[in-house]
Amino acid sequence: MVDILHRIGAEHTTPEQAYESLATLEGLSGWWTENTTGTTDVGGRIAFKFENGEFEMEVLELEPGERVLWEVVGGDVPEWIGTKIHWDLRREGDYTVVLFKHEGWREPIEFMHHCSTKWGSFLMSLKQQLETGTGAPWPRDVHTDNWG
Amino acid sequence: MVDILHRIGAEHTTPEQAYESLATLEGLSGWWTENTTGTTDVGGRIAFKFENGEFEMEVLELEPGERVLWEVVGGDVPEWIGTKIHWDLRREGDYTVVLFKHEGWREPIEFMHHCSTKWGSFLMSLKQQLETGTGAPWPRDVHTDNWG
């Protein structure tokens, strides 16, 4: 099993605001995909749609200002099904630190390389949303390669 | 052992040009750090200096237009010593694809999360250099968190 890891730090915000960006449809729509629907409570399911794919997450854990955990339970990307996405938040000086882990890939296939760079780019979109109020969610996302 | 993986695709360039960005001091200075010195032949050592740290790589393999392999042999970042950095290049339609692997981390420590996002950001700098002629090497690099 292999994991994708990332870390961003955002200024001019708080772990509570970062939590809102991860635990509400409005927040998620502002940095990952504008097409975010579903229920964000524990046990709820959130659907994230992009031009060529969709992910459905079940919300496993929520600790306001501290932690969000999802499991990928549906969608049309078989490599993601059963993987988990961890978000850990904390204050460090003037920064809100977001630790990210996309855990449980079966193999380090080329698509995992793509997803790692794309996650990094979307985390920079989250940082931008937290610092300026405006992120770059799909369809306004930064292109990292030829796989969209 | 755990690895950092990334993938970018650049338009308006070729695998040969991407190779020049990885196998010459001028190319490397244009997207990673302006303070790049040393010898880029196989068996040579390249030093990459940043504000708060330095990495020294030995060039293990060079295949023009296809592949570059480094081993981290010195510098002041103990977590990197002994790790390897793989660059694989190929053409795919209108894109030059760069597959990246920073292999052999002993533990998935928080610093590895930081380095993963920072590598992604520097790979986007490489993409920008290849597509526009101007990357964002240190000290003009994009800040991803409070660790510089």
GROMACS .gro file of C-alpha atoms in nm:
model
  296
    1MET     CA    1   0.000   0.000   0.000
    2VAL     CA    2   0.136   0.343  -0.092
    3ASP     CA    3   0.018   0.691  -0.002
    4ILE     CA    4   0.015   1.042  -0.144
    5LEU     CA    5   0.135   1.300   0.112
    6HIS     CA    6   0.114   1.679   0.109
    7ARG     CA    7   0.150   1.975   0.346
    8ILE     CA    8   0.042   2.334   0.300
    9GLY     CA    9   0.049   2.631   0.536
   10ALA     CA   10  -0.192   2.920   0.495
   11GLU     CA   11  -0.164   3.266   0.648
   12HIS     CA   12  -0.448   3.502   0.742
   13THR     CA   13  -0.677   3.214   0.835
   14THR     CA   14  -0.747   2.967   1.119
   15PRO     CA   15  -0.784   2.590   1.156
   16GLU     CA   16  -1.157   2.657   1.204
   17GLN     CA   17  -1.179   2.830   0.865
   18ALA     CA   18  -0.977   2.553   0.700
   19TYR     CA   19  -1.220   2.303   0.853
   20GLU     CA   20  -1.511   2.492   0.693
   21SER     CA   21  -1.336   2.454   0.356
   22LEU     CA   22  -1.329   2.076   0.405
   23ALA     CA   23  -1.657   2.010   0.584
   24THR     CA   24  -1.913   2.219   0.394
   25LEU     CA   25  -2.034   2.203   0.033
   26GLU     CA   26  -1.968   2.575  -0.009
   27GLY     CA   27  -1.612   2.541   0.118
   28LEU     CA   28  -1.531   2.236  -0.096
   29SER     CA   29  -1.684   2.401  -0.406
   30GLY     CA   30  -1.440   2.687  -0.363
   31TRP     CA   31  -1.117   2.498  -0.413
   32TRP     CA   32  -1.174   2.143  -0.551
   33THR     CA   33  -1.473   2.127  -0.784
   34GLU     CA   34  -1.763   2.365  -0.830
   35ASN     CA   35  -1.976   2.052  -0.883
   36THR     CA   36  -1.982   1.928  -0.522
   37THR     CA   37  -2.309   1.784  -0.389
   38GLY     CA   38  -2.433   1.562  -0.107
   39THR     CA   39  -2.433   1.550   0.272
   40THR     CA   40  -2.130   1.650   0.477
   41ASP     CA   41  -2.225   1.504   0.819
   42VAL     CA   42  -2.053   1.191   0.953
   43GLY     CA   43  -2.197   0.896   0.760
   44GLY     CA   44  -2.303   1.126   0.476
   45ARG     CA   45  -2.185   1.098   0.118
   46ILE     CA   46  -2.033   1.375  -0.091
   47ALA     CA   47  -2.005   1.358  -0.472
   48PHE     CA   48  -1.726   1.547  -0.647
   49LYS     CA   49  -1.776   1.573  -1.025
   50PHE     CA   50  -1.518   1.674  -1.284
   51GLU     CA   51  -1.525   1.678  -1.666
   52ASN     CA   52  -1.415   1.315  -1.701
   53GLY     CA   53  -1.476   1.158  -1.365
   54GLU     CA   54  -1.654   1.151  -1.036
   55PHE     CA   55  -1.561   1.052  -0.681
   56GLU     CA   56  -1.804   0.967  -0.404
   57MET     CA   57  -1.675   0.993  -0.047
   58GLU     CA   58  -1.828   0.877   0.278
   59VAL     CA   59  -1.749   1.108   0.569
   60LEU     CA   60  -1.595   0.884   0.840
   61GLU     CA   61  -1.473   1.141   1.094
   62LEU     CA   62  -1.518   1.511   1.166
   63GLU     CA   63  -1.346   1.705   1.444
   64PRO     CA   64  -1.410   2.078   1.399
   65GLY     CA   65  -1.087   2.271   1.359
   66GLU     CA   66  -0.879   1.953   1.375
   67ARG     CA   67  -0.960   1.668   1.145
   68VAL     CA   68  -1.163   1.533   0.852
   69LEU     CA   69  -1.153   1.176   0.721
   70TRP     CA   70  -1.318   1.041   0.408
   71GLU     CA   71  -1.336   0.699   0.245
   72VAL     CA   72  -1.384   0.676  -0.130
   73VAL     CA   73  -1.694   0.458  -0.169
   74GLY     CA   74  -1.808   0.526  -0.525
   75GLY     CA   75  -1.753   0.704  -0.854
   76ASP     CA   76  -1.594   0.590  -1.176
   77VAL     CA   77  -1.227   0.577  -1.078
   78PRO     CA   78  -1.165   0.217  -0.962
   79GLU     CA   79  -0.812   0.292  -0.834
   80TRP     CA   80  -0.961   0.526  -0.571
   81ILE     CA   81  -1.232   0.295  -0.434
   82GLY     CA   82  -1.149   0.190  -0.078
   83THR     CA   83  -0.873   0.449  -0.034
   84LYS     CA   84  -0.898   0.702   0.250
   85ILE     CA   85  -0.827   1.075   0.253
   86HIS     CA   86  -0.702   1.228   0.577
   87TRP     CA   87  -0.699   1.599   0.659
   88ASP     CA   88  -0.525   1.712   0.979
   89LEU     CA   89  -0.532   2.078   1.079
   90ARG     CA   90  -0.337   2.275   1.335
   91ARG     CA   91  -0.206   2.620   1.419
   92GLU     CA   92   0.169   2.682   1.390
   93GLY     CA   93   0.273   3.043   1.454
   94ASP     CA   94   0.106   3.266   1.193
   95TYR     CA   95   0.015   2.965   0.980
   96THR     CA   96  -0.267   2.714   0.962
   97VAL     CA   97  -0.102   2.388   0.862
   98VAL     CA   98  -0.297   2.132   0.657
   99LEU     CA   99  -0.150   1.781   0.653
  100PHE     CA  100  -0.292   1.563   0.378
  101LYS     CA  101  -0.271   1.189   0.318
  102HIS     CA  102  -0.444   0.989   0.041
  103GLU     CA  103  -0.389   0.644   0.185
  104GLY     CA  104  -0.417   0.291   0.055
  105TRP     CA  105  -0.326   0.290  -0.314
  106ARG     CA  106  -0.267  -0.070  -0.417
  107GLU     CA  107   0.018   0.004  -0.659
  108PRO     CA  108   0.229   0.311  -0.746
  109ILE     CA  109   0.089   0.325  -1.100
  110GLU     CA  110   0.145   0.621  -1.332
  111PHE     CA  111  -0.205   0.748  -1.251
  112MET     CA  112  -0.090   0.783  -0.888
  113HIS     CA  113   0.194   1.010  -1.005
  114HIS     CA  114  -0.067   1.223  -1.183
  115CYS     CA  115  -0.299   1.233  -0.882
  116SER     CA  116  -0.014   1.334  -0.650
  117THR     CA  117   0.075   1.641  -0.857
  118LYS     CA  118  -0.292   1.724  -0.910
  119TRP     CA  119  -0.364   1.699  -0.534
  120GLY     CA  120  -0.068   1.931  -0.469
  121SER     CA  121  -0.212   2.178  -0.716
  122PHE     CA  122  -0.558   2.159  -0.558
  123LEU     CA  123  -0.405   2.206  -0.211
  124MET     CA  124  -0.244   2.524  -0.342
  125SER     CA  125  -0.596   2.620  -0.457
  126LEU     CA  126  -0.719   2.557  -0.099
  127LYS     CA  127  -0.434   2.774   0.035
  128GLN     CA  128  -0.532   3.049  -0.211
  129GLN     CA  129  -0.899   3.021  -0.111
  130LEU     CA  130  -0.807   3.053   0.257
  131GLU     CA  131  -0.568   3.344   0.204
  132THR     CA  132  -0.754   3.543  -0.061
  133GLY     CA  133  -1.111   3.412  -0.064
  134THR     CA  134  -1.077   3.274  -0.418
  135GLY     CA  135  -0.943   2.930  -0.508
  136ALA     CA  136  -0.912   2.755  -0.844
  137PRO     CA  137  -1.163   2.466  -0.838
  138TRP     CA  138  -1.260   2.269  -1.149
  139PRO     CA  139  -1.339   2.388  -1.418
  140ARG     CA  140  -1.100   2.676  -1.341
  141ASP     CA  141  -0.828   2.441  -1.214
  142VAL     CA  142  -0.457   2.453  -1.301
  143HIS     CA  143  -0.360   2.188  -1.559
  144THR     CA  144  -0.064   1.978  -1.454
  145ASP     CA  145  -0.044   1.738  -1.749
  146ASN     CA  146  -0.235   1.590  -2.045
  147TRP     CA  147  -0.469   1.391  -1.822
  148GLY     CA  148  -0.665   1.701  -1.723
  149MET     CA  149   1.062   0.277   0.232
  150VAL     CA  150   0.823   0.533   0.087
  151ASP     CA  151   0.840   0.748  -0.224
  152ILE     CA  152   0.725   1.086  -0.351
  153LEU     CA  153   0.565   1.058  -0.697
  154HIS     CA  154   0.471   1.327  -0.948
  155ARG     CA  155   0.378   1.363  -1.315
  156ILE     CA  156   0.368   1.673  -1.532
  157GLY     CA  157   0.301   1.719  -1.903
  158ALA     CA  158   0.441   2.016  -2.091
  159GLU     CA  159   0.330   2.144  -2.432
  160HIS     CA  160   0.541   2.329  -2.690
  161THR     CA  161   0.855   2.135  -2.595
  162THR     CA  162   1.026   1.800  -2.649
  163PRO     CA  163   1.178   1.525  -2.430
  164GLU     CA  164   1.516   1.649  -2.554
  165GLN     CA  165   1.448   2.000  -2.420
  166ALA     CA  166   1.318   1.858  -2.090
  167TYR     CA  167   1.639   1.655  -2.067
  168GLU     CA  168   1.842   1.978  -2.107
  169SER     CA  169   1.649   2.123  -1.812
  170LEU     CA  170   1.759   1.829  -1.597
  171ALA     CA  171   2.109   1.762  -1.723
  172THR     CA  172   2.268   2.107  -1.751
  173LEU     CA  173   2.347   2.371  -1.487
  174GLU     CA  174   2.170   2.635  -1.694
  175GLY     CA  175   1.855   2.423  -1.724
  176LEU     CA  176   1.845   2.331  -1.354
  177SER     CA  177   1.906   2.695  -1.252
  178GLY     CA  178   1.595   2.794  -1.446
  179TRP     CA  179   1.338   2.599  -1.247
  180TRP     CA  180   1.481   2.463  -0.916
  181THR     CA  181   1.742   2.695  -0.767
  182GLU     CA  182   1.941   2.975  -0.925
  183ASN     CA  183   2.228   2.858  -0.702
  184THR     CA  184   2.315   2.535  -0.889
  185THR     CA  185   2.682   2.443  -0.929
  186GLY     CA  186   2.897   2.140  -1.003
  187THR     CA  187   2.944   1.882  -1.276
  188THR     CA  188   2.651   1.725  -1.460
  189ASP     CA  189   2.823   1.426  -1.628
  190VAL     CA  190   2.769   1.070  -1.501
  191GLY     CA  191   2.969   1.038  -1.179
  192GLY     CA  192   2.970   1.416  -1.132
  193ARG     CA  193   2.824   1.598  -0.835
  194ILE     CA  194   2.575   1.883  -0.847
  195ALA     CA  195   2.509   2.114  -0.549
  196PHE     CA  196   2.168   2.279  -0.514
  197LYS     CA  197   2.163   2.562  -0.256
  198PHE     CA  198   1.859   2.727  -0.101
  199GLU     CA  199   1.820   2.983   0.177
  200ASN     CA  200   1.817   2.724   0.456
  201GLY     CA  201   1.964   2.412   0.306
  202GLU     CA  202   2.172   2.243   0.045
  203PHE     CA  203   2.154   1.912  -0.141
  204GLU     CA  204   2.442   1.742  -0.319
  205MET     CA  205   2.353   1.484  -0.585
  206GLU     CA  206   2.570   1.235  -0.766
  207VAL     CA  207   2.461   1.178  -1.126
  208LEU     CA  208   2.412   0.800  -1.161
  209GLU     CA  209   2.250   0.771  -1.505
  210LEU     CA  210   2.193   0.991  -1.808
  211GLU     CA  211   2.004   0.890  -2.123
  212PRO     CA  212   1.951   1.196  -2.343
  213GLY     CA  213   1.581   1.260  -2.405
  214GLU     CA  214   1.481   0.969  -2.182
  215ARG     CA  215   1.613   0.949  -1.832
  216VAL     CA  216   1.812   1.110  -1.549
  217LEU     CA  217   1.893   0.946  -1.214
  218TRP     CA  218   2.054   1.113  -0.912
  219GLU     CA  219   2.152   0.989  -0.568
  220VAL     CA  220   2.162   1.235  -0.280
  221VAL     CA  221   2.515   1.202  -0.142
  222GLY     CA  222   2.561   1.519   0.061
  223GLY     CA  223   2.419   1.842   0.194
  224ASP     CA  224   2.264   1.930   0.526
  225VAL     CA  225   1.930   1.749   0.506
  226PRO     CA  226   1.992   1.406   0.664
  227GLU     CA  227   1.650   1.270   0.560
  228TRP     CA  228   1.752   1.300   0.195
  229ILE     CA  229   2.094   1.130   0.214
  230GLY     CA  230   2.088   0.798   0.031
  231THR     CA  231   1.756   0.865  -0.143
  232LYS     CA  232   1.735   0.859  -0.524
  233ILE     CA  233   1.560   1.092  -0.764
  234HIS     CA  234   1.434   0.947  -1.091
  235TRP     CA  235   1.330   1.147  -1.397
  236ASP     CA  236   1.170   0.961  -1.688
  237LEU     CA  237   1.079   1.148  -2.005
  238ARG     CA  238   0.867   1.057  -2.304
  239ARG     CA  239   0.650   1.201  -2.577
  240GLU     CA  240   0.272   1.151  -2.554
  241GLY     CA  241   0.075   1.327  -2.828
  242ASP     CA  242   0.136   1.702  -2.802
  243TYR     CA  243   0.289   1.664  -2.456
  244THR     CA  244   0.627   1.586  -2.309
  245VAL     CA  245   0.555   1.379  -1.999
  246VAL     CA  246   0.793   1.396  -1.702
  247LEU     CA  247   0.755   1.114  -1.450
  248PHE     CA  248   0.923   1.189  -1.118
  249LYS     CA  249   1.007   0.964  -0.823
  250HIS     CA  250   1.197   1.061  -0.506
  251GLU     CA  251   1.263   0.712  -0.378
  252GLY     CA  252   1.378   0.564  -0.052
  253TRP     CA  253   1.249   0.780   0.233
  254ARG     CA  254   1.287   0.582   0.555
  255GLU     CA  255   0.968   0.711   0.718
  256PRO     CA  256   0.667   0.918   0.602
  257ILE     CA  257   0.755   1.203   0.840
  258GLU     CA  258   0.588   1.544   0.823
  259PHE     CA  259   0.892   1.681   0.637
  260MET     CA  260   0.815   1.431   0.360
  261HIS     CA  261   0.463   1.581   0.329
  262HIS     CA  262   0.630   1.923   0.289
  263CYS     CA  263   0.881   1.798   0.032
  264SER     CA  264   0.607   1.629  -0.173
  265THR     CA  265   0.409   1.952  -0.214
  266LYS     CA  266   0.726   2.153  -0.272
  267TRP     CA  267   0.844   1.907  -0.541
  268GLY     CA  268   0.502   1.938  -0.709
  269SER     CA  269   0.539   2.313  -0.706
  270PHE     CA  270   0.892   2.297  -0.851
  271LEU     CA  271   0.773   2.054  -1.119
  272MET     CA  272   0.512   2.314  -1.215
  273SER     CA  273   0.804   2.558  -1.234
  274LEU     CA  274   0.980   2.315  -1.472
  275LYS     CA  275   0.661   2.291  -1.683
  276GLN     CA  276   0.644   2.672  -1.693
  277GLN     CA  277   1.012   2.695  -1.791
  278LEU     CA  278   0.959   2.445  -2.075
  279GLU     CA  279   0.639   2.611  -2.200
  280THR     CA  280   0.726   2.979  -2.158
  281GLY     CA  281   1.103   2.996  -2.109
  282THR     CA  282   1.071   3.125  -1.750
  283GLY     CA  283   1.035   2.907  -1.442
  284ALA     CA  284   1.017   3.002  -1.074
  285PRO     CA  285   1.341   2.872  -0.916
  286TRP     CA  286   1.455   2.970  -0.567
  287PRO     CA  287   1.464   3.252  -0.456
  288ARG     CA  288   1.162   3.332  -0.676
  289ASP     CA  289   0.988   3.006  -0.582
  290VAL     CA  290   0.623   2.962  -0.483
  291HIS     CA  291   0.577   2.924  -0.106
  292THR     CA  292   0.371   2.621  -0.010
  293ASP     CA  293   0.390   2.646   0.370
  294ASN     CA  294   0.580   2.797   0.665
  295TRP     CA  295   0.887   2.578   0.604
  296GLY     CA  296   0.994   2.784   0.303
   0.00000   0.00000   0.00000
